[in-house]
mmCIF file with all atom_site columns, C-alpha atoms in Angstrom:
data_model
loop_
_atom_site.group_PDB
_atom_site.id
_atom_site.type_symbol
_atom_site.label_atom_id
_atom_site.label_alt_id
_atom_site.label_comp_id
_atom_site.label_asym_id
_atom_site.label_entity_id
_atom_site.label_seq_id
_atom_site.pdbx_PDB_ins_code
_atom_site.Cartn_x
_atom_site.Cartn_y
_atom_site.Cartn_z
_atom_site.occupancy
_atom_site.B_iso_or_equiv
_atom_site.pdbx_formal_charge
_atom_site.auth_seq_id
_atom_site.auth_comp_id
_atom_site.auth_asym_id
_atom_site.auth_atom_id
_atom_site.pdbx_PDB_model_num
ATOM 1   C CA . MET A 1 1   ? 164.690 46.074 -81.143 1.00 0.00 ? 15  MET A CA 1
ATOM 2   C CA . GLN A 1 2   ? 161.182 44.845 -80.293 1.00 0.00 ? 16  GLN A CA 1
ATOM 3   C CA . THR A 1 3   ? 158.108 46.566 -81.726 1.00 0.00 ? 17  THR A CA 1
ATOM 4   C CA . ILE A 1 4   ? 156.012 48.225 -79.040 1.00 0.00 ? 18  ILE A CA 1
ATOM 5   C CA . PHE A 1 5   ? 152.395 48.594 -80.154 1.00 0.00 ? 19  PHE A CA 1
ATOM 6   C CA . LEU A 1 6   ? 151.205 50.435 -77.080 1.00 0.00 ? 20  LEU A CA 1
ATOM 7   C CA . GLU A 1 7   ? 152.582 51.725 -73.790 1.00 0.00 ? 21  GLU A CA 1
ATOM 8   C CA . CYS A 1 8   ? 150.261 52.302 -70.858 1.00 0.00 ? 22  CYS A CA 1
ATOM 9   C CA . ASP A 1 9   ? 151.399 53.016 -67.312 1.00 0.00 ? 23  ASP A CA 1
ATOM 10  C CA . SER A 1 10  ? 154.031 50.358 -66.514 1.00 0.00 ? 24  SER A CA 1
ATOM 11  C CA . VAL A 1 11  ? 152.999 48.026 -69.361 1.00 0.00 ? 25  VAL A CA 1
ATOM 12  C CA . GLN A 1 12  ? 154.304 47.688 -72.882 1.00 0.00 ? 26  GLN A CA 1
ATOM 13  C CA . LEU A 1 13  ? 152.395 45.640 -75.452 1.00 0.00 ? 27  LEU A CA 1
ATOM 14  C CA . VAL A 1 14  ? 154.708 43.758 -77.813 1.00 0.00 ? 28  VAL A CA 1
ATOM 15  C CA . PRO A 1 15  ? 154.215 40.888 -80.276 1.00 0.00 ? 29  PRO A CA 1
ATOM 16  C CA . PHE A 1 16  ? 154.061 37.332 -79.003 1.00 0.00 ? 30  PHE A CA 1
ATOM 17  C CA . SER A 1 17  ? 156.684 34.819 -80.040 1.00 0.00 ? 31  SER A CA 1
ATOM 18  C CA . PRO A 1 18  ? 156.424 31.011 -80.122 1.00 0.00 ? 32  PRO A CA 1
ATOM 19  C CA . THR A 1 19  ? 158.615 30.896 -76.999 1.00 0.00 ? 33  THR A CA 1
ATOM 20  C CA . ASP A 1 20  ? 155.791 32.525 -74.967 1.00 0.00 ? 34  ASP A CA 1
ATOM 21  C CA . ILE A 1 21  ? 153.519 29.463 -74.964 1.00 0.00 ? 35  ILE A CA 1
ATOM 22  C CA . ASN A 1 22  ? 154.460 28.251 -71.464 1.00 0.00 ? 36  ASN A CA 1
ATOM 23  C CA . LEU A 1 23  ? 154.023 31.781 -70.058 1.00 0.00 ? 37  LEU A CA 1
ATOM 24  C CA . VAL A 1 24  ? 150.471 31.854 -71.440 1.00 0.00 ? 38  VAL A CA 1
ATOM 25  C CA . LYS A 1 25  ? 149.743 28.349 -70.163 1.00 0.00 ? 39  LYS A CA 1
ATOM 26  C CA . ASP A 1 26  ? 150.902 29.267 -66.655 1.00 0.00 ? 40  ASP A CA 1
ATOM 27  C CA . LEU A 1 27  ? 148.877 32.513 -66.708 1.00 0.00 ? 41  LEU A CA 1
ATOM 28  C CA . HIS A 1 28  ? 145.670 30.689 -67.640 1.00 0.00 ? 42  HIS A CA 1
ATOM 29  C CA . ALA A 1 29  ? 146.290 27.698 -65.360 1.00 0.00 ? 43  ALA A CA 1
ATOM 30  C CA . ASP A 1 30  ? 145.653 30.060 -62.443 1.00 0.00 ? 44  ASP A CA 1
ATOM 31  C CA . PRO A 1 31  ? 141.898 30.313 -61.635 1.00 0.00 ? 45  PRO A CA 1
ATOM 32  C CA . TYR A 1 32  ? 141.997 34.125 -61.822 1.00 0.00 ? 46  TYR A CA 1
ATOM 33  C CA . GLY A 1 33  ? 143.797 34.094 -65.166 1.00 0.00 ? 47  GLY A CA 1
ATOM 34  C CA . ASN A 1 34  ? 141.505 31.400 -66.515 1.00 0.00 ? 48  ASN A CA 1
ATOM 35  C CA . GLN A 1 35  ? 138.528 33.793 -66.211 1.00 0.00 ? 49  GLN A CA 1
ATOM 36  C CA . CYS A 1 36  ? 140.071 35.748 -69.114 1.00 0.00 ? 50  CYS A CA 1
ATOM 37  C CA . THR A 1 37  ? 139.769 32.897 -71.586 1.00 0.00 ? 51  THR A CA 1
ATOM 38  C CA . GLU A 1 38  ? 136.987 31.336 -73.538 1.00 0.00 ? 52  GLU A CA 1
ATOM 39  C CA . TYR A 1 39  ? 137.863 27.996 -71.970 1.00 0.00 ? 53  TYR A CA 1
ATOM 40  C CA . SER A 1 40  ? 135.839 26.793 -69.016 1.00 0.00 ? 54  SER A CA 1
ATOM 41  C CA . THR A 1 41  ? 138.629 24.478 -67.912 1.00 0.00 ? 55  THR A CA 1
ATOM 42  C CA . ASP A 1 42  ? 142.303 25.023 -67.205 1.00 0.00 ? 56  ASP A CA 1
ATOM 43  C CA . CYS A 1 43  ? 144.344 26.097 -70.196 1.00 0.00 ? 57  CYS A CA 1
ATOM 44  C CA . THR A 1 44  ? 146.274 23.235 -71.795 1.00 0.00 ? 58  THR A CA 1
ATOM 45  C CA . ILE A 1 45  ? 149.502 23.556 -73.727 1.00 0.00 ? 59  ILE A CA 1
ATOM 46  C CA . ALA A 1 46  ? 147.422 23.151 -76.906 1.00 0.00 ? 60  ALA A CA 1
ATOM 47  C CA . ASP A 1 47  ? 145.169 26.067 -75.832 1.00 0.00 ? 61  ASP A CA 1
ATOM 48  C CA . ALA A 1 48  ? 148.186 28.259 -75.093 1.00 0.00 ? 62  ALA A CA 1
ATOM 49  C CA . THR A 1 49  ? 149.776 27.287 -78.392 1.00 0.00 ? 63  THR A CA 1
ATOM 50  C CA . GLU A 1 50  ? 146.577 28.235 -80.228 1.00 0.00 ? 64  GLU A CA 1
ATOM 51  C CA . LEU A 1 51  ? 146.368 31.603 -78.437 1.00 0.00 ? 65  LEU A CA 1
ATOM 52  C CA . VAL A 1 52  ? 149.921 32.493 -79.472 1.00 0.00 ? 66  VAL A CA 1
ATOM 53  C CA . ARG A 1 53  ? 149.483 31.093 -83.002 1.00 0.00 ? 67  ARG A CA 1
ATOM 54  C CA . SER A 1 54  ? 146.224 32.984 -83.578 1.00 0.00 ? 68  SER A CA 1
ATOM 55  C CA . ALA A 1 55  ? 147.714 36.198 -82.156 1.00 0.00 ? 69  ALA A CA 1
ATOM 56  C CA . LEU A 1 56  ? 150.615 35.981 -84.597 1.00 0.00 ? 70  LEU A CA 1
ATOM 57  C CA . GLN A 1 57  ? 148.246 35.169 -87.487 1.00 0.00 ? 71  GLN A CA 1
ATOM 58  C CA . ASN A 1 58  ? 145.851 38.003 -86.621 1.00 0.00 ? 72  ASN A CA 1
ATOM 59  C CA . GLN A 1 59  ? 148.766 40.433 -86.432 1.00 0.00 ? 73  GLN A CA 1
ATOM 60  C CA . ALA A 1 60  ? 149.891 39.367 -89.905 1.00 0.00 ? 74  ALA A CA 1
ATOM 61  C CA . ASP A 1 61  ? 146.366 39.395 -91.368 1.00 0.00 ? 75  ASP A CA 1
ATOM 62  C CA . LEU A 1 62  ? 144.741 42.361 -89.612 1.00 0.00 ? 76  LEU A CA 1
ATOM 63  C CA . GLY A 1 63  ? 147.565 44.513 -88.278 1.00 0.00 ? 77  GLY A CA 1
ATOM 64  C CA . PHE A 1 64  ? 146.380 44.035 -84.689 1.00 0.00 ? 78  PHE A CA 1
ATOM 65  C CA . ALA A 1 65  ? 146.058 41.137 -82.263 1.00 0.00 ? 79  ALA A CA 1
ATOM 66  C CA . LYS A 1 66  ? 146.428 40.038 -78.688 1.00 0.00 ? 80  LYS A CA 1
ATOM 67  C CA . TRP A 1 67  ? 149.858 41.293 -77.658 1.00 0.00 ? 81  TRP A CA 1
ATOM 68  C CA . LYS A 1 68  ? 152.167 40.197 -74.889 1.00 0.00 ? 82  LYS A CA 1
ATOM 69  C CA . ALA A 1 69  ? 152.178 42.590 -71.926 1.00 0.00 ? 83  ALA A CA 1
ATOM 70  C CA . VAL A 1 70  ? 155.619 43.136 -70.425 1.00 0.00 ? 84  VAL A CA 1
ATOM 71  C CA . SER A 1 71  ? 157.195 45.454 -67.891 1.00 0.00 ? 85  SER A CA 1
ATOM 72  C CA . GLU A 1 72  ? 159.880 47.912 -68.946 1.00 0.00 ? 86  GLU A CA 1
ATOM 73  C CA . ASP A 1 73  ? 162.499 45.334 -67.928 1.00 0.00 ? 87  ASP A CA 1
ATOM 74  C CA . GLY A 1 74  ? 160.830 42.652 -70.086 1.00 0.00 ? 88  GLY A CA 1
ATOM 75  C CA . ARG A 1 75  ? 159.037 40.659 -67.371 1.00 0.00 ? 89  ARG A CA 1
ATOM 76  C CA . PHE A 1 76  ? 155.899 38.867 -68.609 1.00 0.00 ? 90  PHE A CA 1
ATOM 77  C CA . LEU A 1 77  ? 152.744 40.452 -67.146 1.00 0.00 ? 91  LEU A CA 1
ATOM 78  C CA . GLY A 1 78  ? 150.047 38.854 -69.312 1.00 0.00 ? 92  GLY A CA 1
ATOM 79  C CA . TRP A 1 79  ? 148.463 39.894 -72.585 1.00 0.00 ? 93  TRP A CA 1
ATOM 80  C CA . ALA A 1 80  ? 146.044 42.466 -73.980 1.00 0.00 ? 94  ALA A CA 1
ATOM 81  C CA . GLY A 1 81  ? 144.617 43.397 -77.327 1.00 0.00 ? 95  GLY A CA 1
ATOM 82  C CA . PHE A 1 82  ? 142.005 42.337 -79.813 1.00 0.00 ? 96  PHE A CA 1
ATOM 83  C CA . THR A 1 83  ? 140.393 39.141 -81.075 1.00 0.00 ? 97  THR A CA 1
ATOM 84  C CA . PRO A 1 84  ? 138.035 38.592 -84.010 1.00 0.00 ? 98  PRO A CA 1
ATOM 85  C CA . VAL A 1 85  ? 134.681 37.169 -82.886 1.00 0.00 ? 99  VAL A CA 1
ATOM 86  C CA . SER A 1 86  ? 133.842 34.555 -85.513 1.00 0.00 ? 100 SER A CA 1
ATOM 87  C CA . GLU A 1 87  ? 130.096 34.466 -84.740 1.00 0.00 ? 101 GLU A CA 1
ATOM 88  C CA . THR A 1 88  ? 129.567 38.175 -85.367 1.00 0.00 ? 102 THR A CA 1
ATOM 89  C CA . SER A 1 89  ? 132.575 39.309 -87.462 1.00 0.00 ? 103 SER A CA 1
ATOM 90  C CA . GLU A 1 90  ? 133.283 41.945 -84.816 1.00 0.00 ? 104 GLU A CA 1
ATOM 91  C CA . ILE A 1 91  ? 136.487 42.704 -82.946 1.00 0.00 ? 105 ILE A CA 1
ATOM 92  C CA . SER A 1 92  ? 136.634 42.140 -79.194 1.00 0.00 ? 106 SER A CA 1
ATOM 93  C CA . LEU A 1 93  ? 138.920 43.962 -76.795 1.00 0.00 ? 107 LEU A CA 1
ATOM 94  C CA . ASN A 1 94  ? 140.286 41.662 -74.093 1.00 0.00 ? 108 ASN A CA 1
ATOM 95  C CA . TYR A 1 95  ? 143.098 41.405 -71.613 1.00 0.00 ? 109 TYR A CA 1
ATOM 96  C CA . CYS A 1 96  ? 144.537 39.071 -69.017 1.00 0.00 ? 110 CYS A CA 1
ATOM 97  C CA . LEU A 1 97  ? 147.116 40.359 -66.588 1.00 0.00 ? 111 LEU A CA 1
ATOM 98  C CA . LEU A 1 98  ? 148.688 38.680 -63.592 1.00 0.00 ? 112 LEU A CA 1
ATOM 99  C CA . LYS A 1 99  ? 146.559 39.225 -60.500 1.00 0.00 ? 113 LYS A CA 1
ATOM 100 C CA . GLU A 1 100 ? 149.469 40.660 -58.512 1.00 0.00 ? 114 GLU A CA 1
ATOM 101 C CA . VAL A 1 101 ? 150.101 43.254 -61.250 1.00 0.00 ? 115 VAL A CA 1
ATOM 102 C CA . LEU A 1 102 ? 146.463 44.381 -61.112 1.00 0.00 ? 116 LEU A CA 1
ATOM 103 C CA . GLU A 1 103 ? 146.585 44.523 -57.315 1.00 0.00 ? 117 GLU A CA 1
ATOM 104 C CA . GLN A 1 104 ? 149.736 46.697 -57.380 1.00 0.00 ? 118 GLN A CA 1
ATOM 105 C CA . GLU A 1 105 ? 148.328 49.114 -59.975 1.00 0.00 ? 119 GLU A CA 1
ATOM 106 C CA . GLN A 1 106 ? 144.607 49.267 -59.358 1.00 0.00 ? 120 GLN A CA 1
ATOM 107 C CA . SER A 1 107 ? 143.886 51.661 -62.244 1.00 0.00 ? 121 SER A CA 1
ATOM 108 C CA . LEU A 1 108 ? 145.978 49.705 -64.760 1.00 0.00 ? 122 LEU A CA 1
ATOM 109 C CA . ALA A 1 109 ? 143.150 47.601 -66.257 1.00 0.00 ? 123 ALA A CA 1
ATOM 110 C CA . ARG A 1 110 ? 140.924 50.643 -66.790 1.00 0.00 ? 124 ARG A CA 1
ATOM 111 C CA . ASN A 1 111 ? 143.782 52.730 -68.219 1.00 0.00 ? 125 ASN A CA 1
ATOM 112 C CA . LEU A 1 112 ? 144.840 49.864 -70.483 1.00 0.00 ? 126 LEU A CA 1
ATOM 113 C CA . CYS A 1 113 ? 141.294 49.323 -71.809 1.00 0.00 ? 127 CYS A CA 1
ATOM 114 C CA . SER A 1 114 ? 140.953 53.043 -72.513 1.00 0.00 ? 128 SER A CA 1
ATOM 115 C CA . ALA A 1 115 ? 144.319 53.134 -74.286 1.00 0.00 ? 129 ALA A CA 1
ATOM 116 C CA . LEU A 1 116 ? 143.472 50.031 -76.329 1.00 0.00 ? 130 LEU A CA 1
ATOM 117 C CA . ALA A 1 117 ? 140.104 51.463 -77.397 1.00 0.00 ? 131 ALA A CA 1
ATOM 118 C CA . GLU A 1 118 ? 141.744 54.747 -78.378 1.00 0.00 ? 132 GLU A CA 1
ATOM 119 C CA . TRP A 1 119 ? 144.457 52.870 -80.333 1.00 0.00 ? 133 TRP A CA 1
ATOM 120 C CA . PHE A 1 120 ? 141.810 50.745 -82.069 1.00 0.00 ? 134 PHE A CA 1
ATOM 121 C CA . PHE A 1 121 ? 139.693 53.639 -83.301 1.00 0.00 ? 135 PHE A CA 1
ATOM 122 C CA . LYS A 1 122 ? 142.750 55.652 -84.326 1.00 0.00 ? 136 LYS A CA 1
ATOM 123 C CA . ASN A 1 123 ? 144.259 52.760 -86.313 1.00 0.00 ? 137 ASN A CA 1
ATOM 124 C CA . THR A 1 124 ? 141.232 50.980 -87.824 1.00 0.00 ? 138 THR A CA 1
ATOM 125 C CA . TYR A 1 125 ? 138.072 51.828 -89.725 1.00 0.00 ? 139 TYR A CA 1
ATOM 126 C CA . PHE A 1 126 ? 135.645 49.940 -87.463 1.00 0.00 ? 140 PHE A CA 1
ATOM 127 C CA . SER A 1 127 ? 132.523 51.713 -86.222 1.00 0.00 ? 141 SER A CA 1
ATOM 128 C CA . HIS A 1 128 ? 132.496 49.930 -82.875 1.00 0.00 ? 142 HIS A CA 1
ATOM 129 C CA . LEU A 1 129 ? 134.412 47.616 -80.607 1.00 0.00 ? 143 LEU A CA 1
ATOM 130 C CA . VAL A 1 130 ? 132.998 44.891 -78.392 1.00 0.00 ? 144 VAL A CA 1
ATOM 131 C CA . ALA A 1 131 ? 134.200 43.242 -75.220 1.00 0.00 ? 145 ALA A CA 1
ATOM 132 C CA . VAL A 1 132 ? 133.068 39.648 -74.796 1.00 0.00 ? 146 VAL A CA 1
ATOM 133 C CA . VAL A 1 133 ? 133.201 38.960 -71.059 1.00 0.00 ? 147 VAL A CA 1
ATOM 134 C CA . ARG A 1 134 ? 132.601 35.613 -69.373 1.00 0.00 ? 148 ARG A CA 1
ATOM 135 C CA . THR A 1 135 ? 129.699 35.932 -66.971 1.00 0.00 ? 149 THR A CA 1
ATOM 136 C CA . ASP A 1 136 ? 131.934 34.883 -64.054 1.00 0.00 ? 150 ASP A CA 1
ATOM 137 C CA . ASN A 1 137 ? 134.508 37.645 -64.702 1.00 0.00 ? 151 ASN A CA 1
ATOM 138 C CA . ARG A 1 138 ? 133.104 40.503 -62.610 1.00 0.00 ? 152 ARG A CA 1
ATOM 139 C CA . ASP A 1 139 ? 136.404 42.409 -62.566 1.00 0.00 ? 153 ASP A CA 1
ATOM 140 C CA . MET A 1 140 ? 136.544 42.715 -66.351 1.00 0.00 ? 154 MET A CA 1
ATOM 141 C CA . ARG A 1 141 ? 132.830 43.566 -66.497 1.00 0.00 ? 155 ARG A CA 1
ATOM 142 C CA . ASP A 1 142 ? 133.415 46.506 -64.142 1.00 0.00 ? 156 ASP A CA 1
ATOM 143 C CA . VAL A 1 143 ? 136.487 47.672 -66.073 1.00 0.00 ? 157 VAL A CA 1
ATOM 144 C CA . VAL A 1 144 ? 134.837 47.718 -69.509 1.00 0.00 ? 158 VAL A CA 1
ATOM 145 C CA . GLN A 1 145 ? 131.803 49.545 -68.135 1.00 0.00 ? 159 GLN A CA 1
ATOM 146 C CA . GLU A 1 146 ? 134.053 52.125 -66.435 1.00 0.00 ? 160 GLU A CA 1
ATOM 147 C CA . THR A 1 147 ? 135.803 52.549 -69.800 1.00 0.00 ? 161 THR A CA 1
ATOM 148 C CA . GLY A 1 148 ? 132.537 53.498 -71.514 1.00 0.00 ? 162 GLY A CA 1
ATOM 149 C CA . PHE A 1 149 ? 131.311 50.190 -72.922 1.00 0.00 ? 163 PHE A CA 1
ATOM 150 C CA . TYR A 1 150 ? 127.620 49.468 -72.456 1.00 0.00 ? 164 TYR A CA 1
ATOM 151 C CA . HIS A 1 151 ? 125.892 46.093 -72.163 1.00 0.00 ? 165 HIS A CA 1
ATOM 152 C CA . ARG A 1 152 ? 124.474 45.027 -75.506 1.00 0.00 ? 166 ARG A CA 1
ATOM 153 C CA . GLU A 1 153 ? 123.416 41.420 -74.989 1.00 0.00 ? 167 GLU A CA 1
ATOM 154 C CA . SER A 1 154 ? 124.024 38.126 -73.212 1.00 0.00 ? 168 SER A CA 1
ATOM 155 C CA . LYS A 1 155 ? 124.671 35.071 -75.342 1.00 0.00 ? 169 LYS A CA 1
ATOM 156 C CA . VAL A 1 156 ? 126.662 31.888 -75.763 1.00 0.00 ? 170 VAL A CA 1
ATOM 157 C CA . ILE A 1 157 ? 129.833 32.464 -77.792 1.00 0.00 ? 171 ILE A CA 1
ATOM 158 C CA . GLU A 1 158 ? 132.060 29.508 -78.648 1.00 0.00 ? 172 GLU A CA 1
ATOM 159 C CA . GLY A 1 159 ? 130.304 27.481 -75.949 1.00 0.00 ? 173 GLY A CA 1
ATOM 160 C CA . MET A 1 160 ? 130.882 30.110 -73.268 1.00 0.00 ? 174 MET A CA 1
ATOM 161 C CA . GLN A 1 161 ? 128.094 32.046 -71.544 1.00 0.00 ? 175 GLN A CA 1
ATOM 162 C CA . ALA A 1 162 ? 129.098 35.669 -72.003 1.00 0.00 ? 176 ALA A CA 1
ATOM 163 C CA . ASP A 1 163 ? 127.941 39.240 -71.885 1.00 0.00 ? 177 ASP A CA 1
ATOM 164 C CA . VAL A 1 164 ? 128.730 41.395 -74.894 1.00 0.00 ? 178 VAL A CA 1
ATOM 165 C CA . PHE A 1 165 ? 129.564 45.033 -74.208 1.00 0.00 ? 179 PHE A CA 1
ATOM 166 C CA . GLN A 1 166 ? 129.934 47.606 -76.977 1.00 0.00 ? 180 GLN A CA 1
ATOM 167 C CA . LEU A 1 167 ? 131.753 50.910 -77.465 1.00 0.00 ? 181 LEU A CA 1
ATOM 168 C CA . LEU A 1 168 ? 131.043 53.102 -80.493 1.00 0.00 ? 182 LEU A CA 1
ATOM 169 C CA . SER A 1 169 ? 133.860 54.878 -82.295 1.00 0.00 ? 183 SER A CA 1
ATOM 170 C CA . PRO A 1 170 ? 134.183 58.619 -81.595 1.00 0.00 ? 184 PRO A CA 1
ATOM 171 C CA . SER A 1 171 ? 132.958 59.411 -85.135 1.00 0.00 ? 185 SER A CA 1
ATOM 172 C CA . MET A 1 172 ? 129.919 57.128 -84.704 1.00 0.00 ? 186 MET A CA 1
ATOM 173 C CA . GLN A 1 173 ? 129.178 58.725 -81.325 1.00 0.00 ? 187 GLN A CA 1
ATOM 174 C CA . SER A 1 174 ? 129.354 62.187 -82.937 1.00 0.00 ? 188 SER A CA 1
ATOM 175 C CA . TYR A 1 175 ? 127.085 61.072 -85.757 1.00 0.00 ? 189 TYR A CA 1
ATOM 176 C CA . LEU A 1 176 ? 124.481 59.722 -83.354 1.00 0.00 ? 190 LEU A CA 1
ATOM 177 C CA . MET A 1 177 ? 124.645 62.848 -81.190 1.00 0.00 ? 191 MET A CA 1
ATOM 178 C CA . SER A 1 178 ? 124.035 65.085 -84.236 1.00 0.00 ? 192 SER A CA 1
ATOM 179 C CA . ALA A 1 179 ? 121.113 63.012 -85.516 1.00 0.00 ? 193 ALA A CA 1
#
């Protein structure tokens, strides 16, 4: 039986396996899907291999990672989860779902981001969560802002021009409100 880390609407988040590399490559080879990555060019097999490898390593090391998004019948829908940001030692929420899935369920991205943020603060000790969004990814920008993230700064991260959005943990929000 496969571990399900999170269920949201019609999506289940499960661990990646090495056999998922071509699915990731195909997802990011599409111009829409490529906006979800830190790569400014089409995803190569080496890029896809690294995404899956790092997801598996982060899961082993941290207890959370980017997870494979599948339908209830096991169809690949994309990925969602968390990535360490090496420049800042923060954790970034990110996702990449097939465009047709997002078009069929227009509230899915927002619901998934909310569920991921809730999972993160319930299962970790971090005081905040960031979302590093490529400047050309307007859809994700809108989703993270609708989820409660606020714009913190614009900067170059791993060679990519990005906007960094931040969401404070519920306990940090309560602390700030009481101060």
